Short mmCIF file of C-alpha atoms in Angstrom, two decimals:
data_model
loop_
_atom_site.label_atom_id
_atom_site.label_comp_id
_atom_site.label_asym_id
_atom_site.label_seq_id
_atom_site.Cartn_x
_atom_site.Cartn_y
_atom_site.Cartn_z
CA GLU A 587 75.68 2.58 22.26
CA THR A 588 76.00 1.81 18.56
CA ASP A 589 73.66 -0.42 16.62
CA SER A 590 75.42 -3.06 14.59
CA ASN A 591 74.68 -6.19 12.62
CA PRO A 592 75.76 -9.61 13.83
CA ILE A 593 78.84 -11.11 12.27
CA PHE A 594 77.34 -14.60 12.30
CA ILE A 595 73.78 -15.38 11.26
CA PRO A 596 72.00 -18.75 10.95
CA ARG A 597 72.34 -19.17 7.20
CA ASN A 598 70.02 -21.75 5.64
CA HIS A 599 72.78 -23.80 4.03
CA LEU A 600 74.61 -24.15 7.35
CA ILE A 601 71.45 -25.13 9.22
CA GLU A 602 70.55 -27.65 6.51
CA LYS A 603 74.00 -29.22 6.70
CA ALA A 604 73.77 -29.56 10.49
CA ILE A 605 70.28 -31.08 10.29
CA LYS A 606 71.32 -33.61 7.66
CA LEU A 607 74.37 -34.72 9.64
CA ALA A 608 72.33 -35.04 12.82
CA THR A 609 69.42 -36.94 11.29
CA LYS A 610 71.23 -39.16 8.80
CA ASP A 611 74.52 -39.82 10.58
CA ASN A 612 73.57 -39.14 14.21
CA ASP A 613 76.45 -36.63 14.14
CA PHE A 614 75.69 -33.54 16.22
CA THR A 615 79.16 -31.98 15.90
CA GLU A 616 78.09 -29.37 13.36
CA MET A 617 74.91 -28.54 15.29
CA LYS A 618 76.91 -27.97 18.48
CA LYS A 619 79.43 -25.82 16.62
CA LEU A 620 76.65 -23.66 15.12
CA LEU A 621 75.01 -23.25 18.52
CA SER A 622 78.34 -22.17 19.99
CA ILE A 623 78.94 -19.64 17.21
CA LEU A 624 75.40 -18.25 17.28
CA THR A 625 75.35 -17.72 21.06
CA LYS A 626 77.81 -14.86 20.48
CA PRO A 627 76.93 -13.59 16.99
CA TYR A 628 78.65 -10.20 17.47
CA THR A 629 81.99 -11.67 18.53
CA GLU A 630 84.51 -11.93 15.71
CA ARG A 631 86.33 -15.25 15.69
CA ASN A 632 88.77 -15.83 12.86
CA SER A 633 88.62 -19.61 13.21
CA TYR A 634 84.98 -19.49 12.03
CA ASN A 635 85.37 -17.22 8.99
CA THR A 636 83.75 -19.78 6.69
CA TYR A 637 80.50 -19.42 8.70
CA MET A 638 80.25 -15.80 7.56
CA ASN A 639 80.24 -16.66 3.85
CA PRO A 640 77.13 -16.83 1.70
CA PRO A 641 76.35 -20.24 0.19
CA LYS A 642 78.12 -21.48 -2.90
CA VAL A 643 75.85 -22.16 -5.86
CA GLU A 644 75.63 -25.86 -4.98
CA GLU A 645 74.81 -25.04 -1.32
CA ARG A 646 71.87 -22.75 -2.02
CA ILE A 647 68.59 -23.72 -0.39
CA SER A 648 65.69 -22.93 -2.68
CA GLN A 649 62.89 -24.03 -0.37
CA THR A 650 62.48 -23.90 3.39
CA PHE A 651 59.63 -25.01 5.62
CA CYS A 652 58.14 -23.42 8.70
CA GLY A 653 57.59 -25.87 11.53
CA THR A 654 54.98 -23.84 13.40
#
């Protein structure tokens, strides 16, 4: 068995986008897509390549909050 890193990780800018769409527009499409992708983070799927990218400058999240 070989250790490896996941292909897909829950990047802050993607989570933030999904939260904003869900709370402001009642649109859960992005949230459902992220959940689907992150349930199999080691499985390469070419149709989701953009979810592997780091944030663009304008997408960077400079502050996060812990809800615990």
